[in-house]
Amino acid sequence: MQLPNEFVTKYKKLMGAEADEFLSALAQSIYNGFRENPLKNGQPVATIEKATGKVPYVPTGYYGQVNGKSLDHVTGWVYSQEPSAMFVGEVVNPQAGERVLDLCAAPGGKTTHLIAKMNNQGLLVANEIFPKRAKILAENLERWGAKNAVVTSESPADLEKQFPQYFDRILVDAPCSGEGMFRKEPAGIEYWSPEYPAECANRQQKILASAMKMLKPGGTLVYSTCTFAPEEDEQNISWLLNNYPDLKLIPIEKASGMDDGRPEWADGNEELKKTVRLFPHHLKGEGHFIAKLVNGEPESTDKKRKKKNKRKKQSIVKPDKEQVKLFNQFITSVFPDYQPHQLILFGDQLYDLPLEEDKIEGLNVLRPGLHLGTFKKNRFEPALAWALASLPQEANQVIELSQEQWHQYVHGDVINIDADLPNGWYLLVCEEHTAGFGKLVGKTIKNFYPKGLRF
């Protein structure tokens, strides 16, 4: 890997005696990692057995690679994530029942970590401004089994109008110059220039300004980047502290190999030592910077904040009586204890919305909660997302698949069984992994695994 001369010169000046060790680390091999999913039914033993070690600062984290076509990965029992990036979710540490915003969320590694820590209780709004990336984010959340997550694709400036002083915790994992990912994604070097970090810092400050308008008094803001650039790290936190005097830095408990932030790279404020830097020559992972702040701002009486949102509203559609009847027939036979928050329709798609209806009006929403299924002529077909968010013991009607049958299922094949069971919908389970839904007719399971996911 050929680093830009200006990059090498910059960090030799900044890092002094440790510069050579730092630059040498960027030429070494990356560390792969994955997290197990505590929302599922047990440990992904098959994947963990192939791990090369435990990530010491993340209870659910391991070093090693994940087979993307394995049962563990396809059913959301594991998520492949770079080890140092895992620490961000630990720092955010959201609690069950809180309102949480992941403002720059795609592809979803940190988002899945947050909803797992919340134990699928409360509300997580996961936002990604670019629609294609937001679609990937939604897919990853569905595979993970997220129930109380809403995926939006909005600019932070538009989102702030919808959620004034609304969230208990906000994560801004900011789009950055990506210096910490150079050895993982060398193509990023092509986009780097000496001016690029300052350009990114300007964009990051605008995102942070929007985040502050959505943060509750007493709420927690976590800011992270995957870059080494002081312009985007310590200097942005200095900017926050200077522009929002009620914000206070919270010390982050650092694991072995983690470094304090560098006050001398900003305005010299010793408080900046409470932030954390993850350097590849000190830790088994890529580069990261994380800061945690609490908002002590009193409740505002500013009339501008109380202004009604004048954006064009999109109407919320509820299922009609016939649709509710079809849905109730399904839950009576398969999930008798399921209690939805509120049922809404996007076209013919049924969702369980975990927040107030008015909060999604006028927003570009890709996933308004848990996708329950599709209404077709005189019938209801349950969605894969609902299966992946369920546990085997929650279902009345379950069919156990062998590994061979699971491979047939993800290939889209019809599955034959020997057991004498009543016709109808069943939750399909393989080695305690909920895999999807199938409709039993006689001794044949009709395959409803989505065509776009088959392999």
GROMACS .gro file of C-alpha atoms in nm:
model
  455
    1MET     CA    1   0.000   0.000   0.000
    2GLN     CA    2   0.140   0.336  -0.107
    3LEU     CA    3   0.041   0.614   0.133
    4PRO     CA    4   0.032   0.975   0.001
    5ASN     CA    5   0.352   1.168   0.079
    6GLU     CA    6   0.150   1.448   0.239
    7PHE     CA    7  -0.021   1.194   0.469
    8VAL     CA    8   0.315   1.050   0.578
    9THR     CA    9   0.459   1.397   0.640
   10LYS     CA   10   0.152   1.505   0.840
   11TYR     CA   11   0.158   1.209   1.077
   12LYS     CA   12   0.535   1.210   1.122
   13LYS     CA   13   0.496   1.566   1.246
   14LEU     CA   14   0.195   1.488   1.465
   15MET     CA   15   0.311   1.157   1.615
   16GLY     CA   16   0.680   1.220   1.653
   17ALA     CA   17   0.871   0.921   1.790
   18GLU     CA   18   0.584   0.673   1.738
   19ALA     CA   19   0.521   0.776   1.376
   20ASP     CA   20   0.730   0.498   1.221
   21GLU     CA   21   0.550   0.229   1.423
   22PHE     CA   22   0.213   0.384   1.333
   23LEU     CA   23   0.290   0.404   0.960
   24SER     CA   24   0.433   0.052   0.961
   25ALA     CA   25   0.110  -0.083   1.114
   26LEU     CA   26  -0.086   0.052   0.817
   27ALA     CA   27   0.104  -0.188   0.592
   28GLN     CA   28   0.018  -0.494   0.802
   29SER     CA   29  -0.275  -0.733   0.763
   30ILE     CA   30  -0.617  -0.633   0.893
   31TYR     CA   31  -0.802  -0.804   1.179
   32ASN     CA   32  -1.143  -0.946   1.095
   33GLY     CA   33  -1.411  -0.984   1.357
   34PHE     CA   34  -1.773  -1.064   1.430
   35ARG     CA   35  -2.032  -1.022   1.704
   36GLU     CA   36  -2.279  -1.282   1.825
   37ASN     CA   37  -2.645  -1.183   1.854
   38PRO     CA   38  -2.786  -1.189   2.210
   39LEU     CA   39  -3.141  -1.150   2.071
   40LYS     CA   40  -3.126  -1.505   1.937
   41ASN     CA   41  -3.183  -1.840   2.106
   42GLY     CA   42  -2.826  -1.930   2.199
   43GLN     CA   43  -2.461  -1.903   2.099
   44PRO     CA   44  -2.350  -1.948   1.736
   45VAL     CA   45  -2.124  -2.235   1.833
   46ALA     CA   46  -2.029  -2.334   1.477
   47THR     CA   47  -1.893  -1.987   1.403
   48ILE     CA   48  -1.736  -1.929   1.746
   49GLU     CA   49  -1.542  -2.255   1.714
   50LYS     CA   50  -1.362  -2.101   1.414
   51ALA     CA   51  -1.283  -1.774   1.595
   52THR     CA   52  -0.919  -1.686   1.655
   53GLY     CA   53  -0.984  -1.514   1.987
   54LYS     CA   54  -1.213  -1.297   2.196
   55VAL     CA   55  -1.232  -0.918   2.156
   56PRO     CA   56  -1.152  -0.816   2.516
   57TYR     CA   57  -1.357  -0.495   2.527
   58VAL     CA   58  -1.678  -0.634   2.370
   59PRO     CA   59  -1.862  -0.917   2.553
   60THR     CA   60  -2.017  -1.041   2.228
   61GLY     CA   61  -1.711  -0.979   2.007
   62TYR     CA   62  -1.467  -1.226   1.847
   63TYR     CA   63  -1.173  -1.216   1.607
   64GLY     CA   64  -1.221  -1.424   1.294
   65GLN     CA   65  -1.409  -1.445   0.967
   66VAL     CA   66  -1.771  -1.533   0.903
   67ASN     CA   67  -1.900  -1.756   0.625
   68GLY     CA   68  -2.168  -1.544   0.459
   69LYS     CA   69  -2.365  -1.853   0.353
   70SER     CA   70  -2.356  -2.027   0.690
   71LEU     CA   71  -2.667  -2.093   0.899
   72ASP     CA   72  -2.535  -1.857   1.167
   73HIS     CA   73  -2.492  -1.564   0.928
   74VAL     CA   74  -2.803  -1.611   0.712
   75THR     CA   75  -3.031  -1.628   1.018
   76GLY     CA   76  -2.867  -1.331   1.192
   77TRP     CA   77  -2.688  -1.509   1.476
   78VAL     CA   78  -2.364  -1.328   1.388
   79TYR     CA   79  -2.266  -0.996   1.229
   80SER     CA   80  -1.929  -0.946   1.063
   81GLN     CA   81  -1.769  -0.629   1.200
   82GLU     CA   82  -1.418  -0.486   1.226
   83PRO     CA   83  -1.303  -0.522   1.592
   84SER     CA   84  -1.228  -0.158   1.678
   85ALA     CA   85  -1.565  -0.047   1.535
   86MET     CA   86  -1.736  -0.271   1.791
   87PHE     CA   87  -1.625  -0.043   2.074
   88VAL     CA   88  -1.857   0.235   1.957
   89GLY     CA   89  -2.171   0.041   2.052
   90GLU     CA   90  -2.021  -0.035   2.393
   91VAL     CA   91  -1.962   0.337   2.451
   92VAL     CA   92  -2.316   0.434   2.343
   93ASN     CA   93  -2.452   0.162   2.575
   94PRO     CA   94  -2.824   0.228   2.517
   95GLN     CA   95  -3.072   0.094   2.769
   96ALA     CA   96  -3.397  -0.096   2.716
   97GLY     CA   97  -3.691   0.141   2.675
   98GLU     CA   98  -3.490   0.442   2.558
   99ARG     CA   99  -3.536   0.645   2.240
  100VAL     CA  100  -3.215   0.616   2.039
  101LEU     CA  101  -3.105   0.766   1.707
  102ASP     CA  102  -2.827   0.630   1.488
  103LEU     CA  103  -2.798   0.928   1.256
  104CYS     CA  104  -2.549   0.795   0.996
  105ALA     CA  105  -2.629   0.428   1.029
  106ALA     CA  106  -2.548   0.229   0.711
  107PRO     CA  107  -2.451  -0.046   0.664
  108GLY     CA  108  -2.575  -0.132   1.013
  109GLY     CA  109  -2.291  -0.282   1.217
  110LYS     CA  110  -2.323  -0.031   1.499
  111THR     CA  111  -2.703  -0.018   1.461
  112THR     CA  112  -2.742  -0.392   1.518
  113HIS     CA  113  -2.517  -0.360   1.824
  114LEU     CA  114  -2.742  -0.086   1.966
  115ILE     CA  115  -3.073  -0.270   1.921
  116ALA     CA  116  -2.920  -0.581   2.079
  117LYS     CA  117  -2.814  -0.379   2.385
  118MET     CA  118  -3.168  -0.239   2.402
  119ASN     CA  119  -3.302  -0.597   2.398
  120ASN     CA  120  -3.552  -0.491   2.129
  121GLN     CA  121  -3.724  -0.259   2.380
  122GLY     CA  122  -3.783   0.112   2.329
  123LEU     CA  123  -3.723   0.277   1.992
  124LEU     CA  124  -3.425   0.290   1.757
  125VAL     CA  125  -3.441   0.525   1.458
  126ALA     CA  126  -3.170   0.430   1.210
  127ASN     CA  127  -3.112   0.695   0.944
  128GLU     CA  128  -2.907   0.688   0.625
  129ILE     CA  129  -2.924   0.976   0.378
  130PHE     CA  130  -2.839   0.766   0.070
  131PRO     CA  131  -3.135   0.541  -0.031
  132LYS     CA  132  -2.927   0.250  -0.166
  133ARG     CA  133  -2.725   0.235   0.156
  134ALA     CA  134  -3.043   0.273   0.360
  135LYS     CA  135  -3.185  -0.035   0.185
  136ILE     CA  136  -2.878  -0.238   0.290
  137LEU     CA  137  -2.920  -0.103   0.643
  138ALA     CA  138  -3.282  -0.220   0.651
  139GLU     CA  139  -3.187  -0.566   0.523
  140ASN     CA  140  -2.916  -0.606   0.787
  141LEU     CA  141  -3.155  -0.502   1.065
  142GLU     CA  142  -3.414  -0.751   0.943
  143ARG     CA  143  -3.163  -1.037   0.937
  144TRP     CA  144  -3.048  -0.938   1.287
  145GLY     CA  145  -3.406  -0.969   1.415
  146ALA     CA  146  -3.469  -0.604   1.503
  147LYS     CA  147  -3.828  -0.538   1.611
  148ASN     CA  148  -3.832  -0.183   1.746
  149ALA     CA  149  -3.630  -0.017   1.470
  150VAL     CA  150  -3.748   0.236   1.211
  151VAL     CA  151  -3.524   0.297   0.907
  152THR     CA  152  -3.538   0.643   0.747
  153SER     CA  153  -3.351   0.800   0.456
  154GLU     CA  154  -3.337   1.172   0.532
  155SER     CA  155  -3.086   1.452   0.565
  156PRO     CA  156  -3.010   1.537   0.929
  157ALA     CA  157  -3.145   1.888   0.861
  158ASP     CA  158  -3.487   1.745   0.766
  159LEU     CA  159  -3.487   1.487   1.044
  160GLU     CA  160  -3.430   1.755   1.311
  161LYS     CA  161  -3.766   1.915   1.224
  162GLN     CA  162  -3.947   1.593   1.305
  163PHE     CA  163  -3.776   1.506   1.633
  164PRO     CA  164  -3.704   1.820   1.840
  165GLN     CA  165  -3.541   1.726   2.174
  166TYR     CA  166  -3.674   1.372   2.131
  167PHE     CA  167  -3.389   1.122   2.180
  168ASP     CA  168  -3.225   0.993   2.497
  169ARG     CA  169  -2.912   0.891   2.305
  170ILE     CA  170  -2.777   0.983   1.965
  171LEU     CA  171  -2.489   0.822   1.780
  172VAL     CA  172  -2.320   1.026   1.511
  173ASP     CA  173  -2.083   0.782   1.341
  174ALA     CA  174  -1.987   1.053   1.099
  175PRO     CA  175  -1.894   1.015   0.733
  176CYS     CA  176  -1.525   1.096   0.737
  177SER     CA  177  -1.198   1.090   0.544
  178GLY     CA  178  -1.163   0.721   0.633
  179GLU     CA  179  -0.792   0.725   0.717
  180GLY     CA  180  -0.847   0.447   0.971
  181MET     CA  181  -0.978   0.219   0.695
  182PHE     CA  182  -0.684   0.263   0.453
  183ARG     CA  183  -0.543  -0.087   0.507
  184LYS     CA  184  -0.891  -0.246   0.497
  185GLU     CA  185  -1.011  -0.043   0.197
  186PRO     CA  186  -0.702   0.088   0.012
  187ALA     CA  187  -0.924   0.245  -0.255
  188GLY     CA  188  -1.000   0.516   0.001
  189ILE     CA  189  -0.647   0.648  -0.044
  190GLU     CA  190  -0.743   0.771  -0.389
  191TYR     CA  191  -0.998   1.012  -0.240
  192TRP     CA  192  -0.762   1.152   0.022
  193SER     CA  193  -0.598   1.491  -0.011
  194PRO     CA  194  -0.446   1.727   0.249
  195GLU     CA  195  -0.763   1.938   0.230
  196TYR     CA  196  -1.009   1.648   0.257
  197PRO     CA  197  -1.019   1.619   0.641
  198ALA     CA  198  -1.113   1.987   0.676
  199GLU     CA  199  -1.389   1.944   0.417
  200CYS     CA  200  -1.521   1.645   0.611
  201ALA     CA  201  -1.502   1.837   0.940
  202ASN     CA  202  -1.722   2.110   0.798
  203ARG     CA  203  -1.985   1.854   0.695
  204GLN     CA  204  -1.958   1.677   1.031
  205GLN     CA  205  -2.026   1.999   1.221
  206LYS     CA  206  -2.349   2.050   1.028
  207ILE     CA  207  -2.455   1.694   1.117
  208LEU     CA  208  -2.367   1.753   1.482
  209ALA     CA  209  -2.567   2.076   1.487
  210SER     CA  210  -2.874   1.882   1.370
  211ALA     CA  211  -2.808   1.609   1.627
  212MET     CA  212  -2.800   1.865   1.907
  213LYS     CA  213  -3.149   1.985   1.814
  214MET     CA  214  -3.280   1.628   1.849
  215LEU     CA  215  -3.106   1.548   2.179
  216LYS     CA  216  -3.309   1.565   2.499
  217PRO     CA  217  -3.188   1.775   2.791
  218GLY     CA  218  -2.974   1.532   2.989
  219GLY     CA  219  -2.935   1.312   2.681
  220THR     CA  220  -2.614   1.147   2.564
  221LEU     CA  221  -2.433   1.218   2.237
  222VAL     CA  222  -2.165   0.983   2.107
  223TYR     CA  223  -1.948   1.102   1.818
  224SER     CA  224  -1.721   0.861   1.634
  225THR     CA  225  -1.511   0.848   1.320
  226CYS     CA  226  -1.285   0.595   1.151
  227THR     CA  227  -1.015   0.853   1.080
  228PHE     CA  228  -0.699   0.970   1.251
  229ALA     CA  229  -0.740   1.332   1.136
  230PRO     CA  230  -0.742   1.581   1.429
  231GLU     CA  231  -0.956   1.816   1.219
  232GLU     CA  232  -1.238   1.559   1.233
  233ASP     CA  233  -1.170   1.430   1.583
  234GLU     CA  234  -1.043   1.643   1.874
  235GLN     CA  235  -1.097   1.968   1.685
  236ASN     CA  236  -1.463   1.883   1.623
  237ILE     CA  237  -1.515   1.805   1.992
  238SER     CA  238  -1.354   2.140   2.078
  239TRP     CA  239  -1.598   2.301   1.835
  240LEU     CA  240  -1.889   2.127   2.011
  241LEU     CA  241  -1.775   2.231   2.359
  242ASN     CA  242  -1.721   2.590   2.251
  243ASN     CA  243  -2.056   2.620   2.072
  244TYR     CA  244  -2.267   2.424   2.320
  245PRO     CA  245  -2.144   2.523   2.666
  246ASP     CA  246  -2.393   2.290   2.842
  247LEU     CA  247  -2.229   1.987   2.680
  248LYS     CA  248  -1.989   1.798   2.903
  249LEU     CA  249  -1.745   1.525   2.807
  250ILE     CA  250  -1.791   1.194   2.988
  251PRO     CA  251  -1.474   0.989   3.052
  252ILE     CA  252  -1.466   0.667   2.848
  253GLU     CA  253  -1.327   0.363   3.027
  254LYS     CA  254  -1.042   0.251   2.807
  255ALA     CA  255  -0.929  -0.105   2.754
  256SER     CA  256  -0.564  -0.201   2.726
  257GLY     CA  257  -0.413  -0.056   2.407
  258MET     CA  258  -0.656   0.236   2.381
  259ASP     CA  259  -0.521   0.592   2.392
  260ASP     CA  260  -0.647   0.919   2.535
  261GLY     CA  261  -0.746   1.189   2.290
  262ARG     CA  262  -0.475   1.440   2.214
  263PRO     CA  263  -0.556   1.793   2.347
  264GLU     CA  264  -0.243   1.928   2.173
  265TRP     CA  265  -0.398   1.837   1.838
  266ALA     CA  266  -0.684   2.080   1.907
  267ASP     CA  267  -0.705   2.381   2.142
  268GLY     CA  268  -0.515   2.227   2.434
  269ASN     CA  269  -0.828   2.161   2.643
  270GLU     CA  270  -0.728   1.883   2.884
  271GLU     CA  271  -1.089   1.759   2.884
  272LEU     CA  272  -1.016   1.609   2.543
  273LYS     CA  273  -0.820   1.333   2.716
  274LYS     CA  274  -1.160   1.188   2.808
  275THR     CA  275  -1.208   1.092   2.442
  276VAL     CA  276  -1.053   0.773   2.307
  277ARG     CA  277  -0.831   0.691   2.011
  278LEU     CA  278  -0.783   0.342   1.874
  279PHE     CA  279  -0.456   0.316   1.682
  280PRO     CA  280  -0.361   0.005   1.478
  281HIS     CA  281  -0.009  -0.003   1.627
  282HIS     CA  282  -0.152  -0.028   1.980
  283LEU     CA  283  -0.467  -0.237   1.925
  284LYS     CA  284  -0.579  -0.533   1.711
  285GLY     CA  285  -0.806  -0.335   1.482
  286GLU     CA  286  -0.832  -0.036   1.250
  287GLY     CA  287  -0.843   0.332   1.343
  288HIS     CA  288  -1.125   0.490   1.545
  289PHE     CA  289  -1.196   0.801   1.750
  290ILE     CA  290  -1.485   0.817   2.001
  291ALA     CA  291  -1.619   1.092   2.226
  292LYS     CA  292  -1.912   1.072   2.469
  293LEU     CA  293  -2.092   1.385   2.585
  294VAL     CA  294  -2.395   1.462   2.801
  295ASN     CA  295  -2.634   1.750   2.730
  296GLY     CA  296  -2.711   1.959   3.037
  297GLU     CA  297  -2.916   2.214   2.843
  298PRO     CA  298  -3.243   2.311   3.020
  299GLU     CA  299  -3.577   2.258   2.844
  300SER     CA  300  -3.611   2.525   2.577
  301THR     CA  301  -3.912   2.755   2.554
  302ASP     CA  302  -3.805   2.880   2.212
  303LYS     CA  303  -4.118   2.916   2.001
  304LYS     CA  304  -3.927   2.807   1.691
  305ARG     CA  305  -3.884   2.463   1.841
  306LYS     CA  306  -4.255   2.436   1.907
  307LYS     CA  307  -4.345   2.526   1.552
  308LYS     CA  308  -4.547   2.264   1.371
  309ASN     CA  309  -4.378   2.080   1.093
  310LYS     CA  310  -4.503   2.229   0.767
  311ARG     CA  311  -4.364   1.953   0.547
  312LYS     CA  312  -4.608   1.773   0.323
  313LYS     CA  313  -4.768   1.494   0.523
  314GLN     CA  314  -4.806   1.137   0.408
  315SER     CA  315  -5.119   0.974   0.540
  316ILE     CA  316  -5.095   0.673   0.767
  317VAL     CA  317  -5.303   0.382   0.639
  318LYS     CA  318  -5.446   0.126   0.878
  319PRO     CA  319  -5.552  -0.226   0.774
  320ASP     CA  320  -5.923  -0.265   0.711
  321LYS     CA  321  -6.151  -0.509   0.892
  322GLU     CA  322  -6.095  -0.791   0.645
  323GLN     CA  323  -5.718  -0.751   0.664
  324VAL     CA  324  -5.727  -0.743   1.044
  325LYS     CA  325  -5.934  -1.062   1.036
  326LEU     CA  326  -5.679  -1.237   0.811
  327PHE     CA  327  -5.392  -1.120   1.032
  328ASN     CA  328  -5.567  -1.236   1.350
  329GLN     CA  329  -5.629  -1.577   1.195
  330PHE     CA  330  -5.255  -1.610   1.134
  331ILE     CA  331  -5.143  -1.504   1.482
  332THR     CA  332  -5.407  -1.726   1.645
  333SER     CA  333  -5.260  -2.031   1.475
  334VAL     CA  334  -4.887  -1.942   1.480
  335PHE     CA  335  -4.811  -1.662   1.732
  336PRO     CA  336  -5.102  -1.651   1.979
  337ASP     CA  337  -4.917  -1.427   2.227
  338TYR     CA  338  -4.803  -1.164   1.975
  339GLN     CA  339  -4.907  -0.812   2.076
  340PRO     CA  340  -4.832  -0.548   1.810
  341HIS     CA  341  -4.769  -0.183   1.899
  342GLN     CA  342  -4.984  -0.054   1.611
  343LEU     CA  343  -5.050  -0.200   1.269
  344ILE     CA  344  -4.995   0.016   0.961
  345LEU     CA  345  -4.989  -0.047   0.587
  346PHE     CA  346  -4.733   0.059   0.329
  347GLY     CA  347  -4.915  -0.044   0.013
  348ASP     CA  348  -5.003  -0.411   0.072
  349GLN     CA  349  -4.722  -0.455   0.326
  350LEU     CA  350  -4.811  -0.479   0.696
  351TYR     CA  351  -4.578  -0.335   0.961
  352ASP     CA  352  -4.575  -0.308   1.339
  353LEU     CA  353  -4.491   0.060   1.408
  354PRO     CA  354  -4.307   0.118   1.739
  355LEU     CA  355  -4.345   0.500   1.761
  356GLU     CA  356  -4.604   0.775   1.729
  357GLU     CA  357  -4.772   0.790   1.390
  358ASP     CA  358  -4.711   1.163   1.344
  359LYS     CA  359  -4.336   1.111   1.371
  360ILE     CA  360  -4.315   0.928   1.038
  361GLU     CA  361  -4.550   1.158   0.851
  362GLY     CA  362  -4.363   1.341   0.578
  363LEU     CA  363  -4.048   1.130   0.618
  364ASN     CA  364  -3.893   0.893   0.367
  365VAL     CA  365  -3.933   0.573   0.567
  366LEU     CA  366  -3.793   0.247   0.432
  367ARG     CA  367  -3.884   0.028   0.727
  368PRO     CA  368  -4.153   0.154   0.969
  369GLY     CA  369  -4.086  -0.108   1.233
  370LEU     CA  370  -4.112  -0.485   1.204
  371HIS     CA  371  -4.227  -0.615   0.865
  372LEU     CA  372  -4.504  -0.861   0.944
  373GLY     CA  373  -4.615  -0.967   0.598
  374THR     CA  374  -4.809  -0.904   0.278
  375PHE     CA  375  -5.180  -0.899   0.207
  376LYS     CA  376  -5.279  -1.078  -0.111
  377LYS     CA  377  -5.623  -1.171  -0.240
  378ASN     CA  378  -5.808  -1.329   0.053
  379ARG     CA  379  -5.488  -1.425   0.233
  380PHE     CA  380  -5.198  -1.303   0.448
  381GLU     CA  381  -4.839  -1.415   0.383
  382PRO     CA  382  -4.598  -1.363   0.675
  383ALA     CA  383  -4.262  -1.191   0.613
  384LEU     CA  384  -3.916  -1.339   0.660
  385ALA     CA  385  -3.832  -1.045   0.890
  386TRP     CA  386  -4.098  -1.158   1.139
  387ALA     CA  387  -3.957  -1.509   1.145
  388LEU     CA  388  -3.601  -1.384   1.204
  389ALA     CA  389  -3.724  -1.161   1.489
  390SER     CA  390  -3.897  -1.456   1.658
  391LEU     CA  391  -3.782  -1.737   1.883
  392PRO     CA  392  -3.893  -2.100   1.833
  393GLN     CA  393  -4.068  -2.110   2.171
  394GLU     CA  394  -4.289  -1.815   2.071
  395ALA     CA  395  -4.460  -2.012   1.794
  396ASN     CA  396  -4.744  -2.263   1.820
  397GLN     CA  397  -4.666  -2.429   1.489
  398VAL     CA  398  -4.303  -2.522   1.429
  399ILE     CA  399  -4.134  -2.759   1.186
  400GLU     CA  400  -3.776  -2.863   1.255
  401LEU     CA  401  -3.551  -2.874   0.949
  402SER     CA  402  -3.230  -3.070   0.910
  403GLN     CA  403  -2.921  -2.895   0.772
  404GLU     CA  404  -2.993  -3.061   0.437
  405GLN     CA  405  -3.351  -2.937   0.441
  406TRP     CA  406  -3.234  -2.586   0.536
  407HIS     CA  407  -3.006  -2.584   0.232
  408GLN     CA  408  -3.307  -2.685   0.022
  409TYR     CA  409  -3.506  -2.402   0.180
  410VAL     CA  410  -3.254  -2.124   0.106
  411HIS     CA  411  -3.221  -2.264  -0.245
  412GLY     CA  412  -3.594  -2.215  -0.295
  413ASP     CA  413  -3.686  -2.581  -0.320
  414VAL     CA  414  -4.004  -2.751  -0.202
  415ILE     CA  415  -3.941  -2.958   0.113
  416ASN     CA  416  -4.105  -3.293   0.186
  417ILE     CA  417  -4.160  -3.418   0.541
  418ASP     CA  418  -4.270  -3.750   0.695
  419ALA     CA  419  -4.465  -3.618   0.995
  420ASP     CA  420  -4.845  -3.603   0.997
  421LEU     CA  421  -4.925  -3.240   1.078
  422PRO     CA  422  -5.225  -3.013   1.010
  423ASN     CA  423  -5.206  -2.797   0.701
  424GLY     CA  424  -5.116  -2.430   0.747
  425TRP     CA  425  -4.833  -2.188   0.817
  426TYR     CA  426  -4.532  -2.300   1.022
  427LEU     CA  427  -4.223  -2.135   1.162
  428LEU     CA  428  -3.925  -2.323   1.019
  429VAL     CA  429  -3.640  -2.389   1.260
  430CYS     CA  430  -3.298  -2.547   1.204
  431GLU     CA  431  -3.083  -2.624   1.509
  432GLU     CA  432  -3.270  -2.359   1.711
  433HIS     CA  433  -3.220  -2.099   1.434
  434THR     CA  434  -3.549  -1.954   1.309
  435ALA     CA  435  -3.508  -1.962   0.933
  436GLY     CA  436  -3.838  -1.841   0.786
  437PHE     CA  437  -4.195  -1.947   0.718
  438GLY     CA  438  -4.335  -2.231   0.512
  439LYS     CA  439  -4.688  -2.339   0.430
  440LEU     CA  440  -4.760  -2.707   0.480
  441VAL     CA  441  -4.996  -2.877   0.235
  442GLY     CA  442  -5.016  -3.250   0.297
  443LYS     CA  443  -4.656  -3.351   0.350
  444THR     CA  444  -4.507  -3.075   0.136
  445ILE     CA  445  -4.374  -2.744   0.267
  446LYS     CA  446  -4.429  -2.467   0.012
  447ASN     CA  447  -4.124  -2.243   0.006
  448PHE     CA  448  -4.172  -1.870   0.073
  449TYR     CA  449  -3.804  -1.779   0.115
  450PRO     CA  450  -3.756  -1.450  -0.083
  451LYS     CA  451  -3.628  -1.510  -0.433
  452GLY     CA  452  -3.370  -1.232  -0.409
  453LEU     CA  453  -3.202  -1.402  -0.112
  454ARG     CA  454  -3.186  -1.758  -0.248
  455PHE     CA  455  -2.853  -1.926  -0.307
   0.00000   0.00000   0.00000
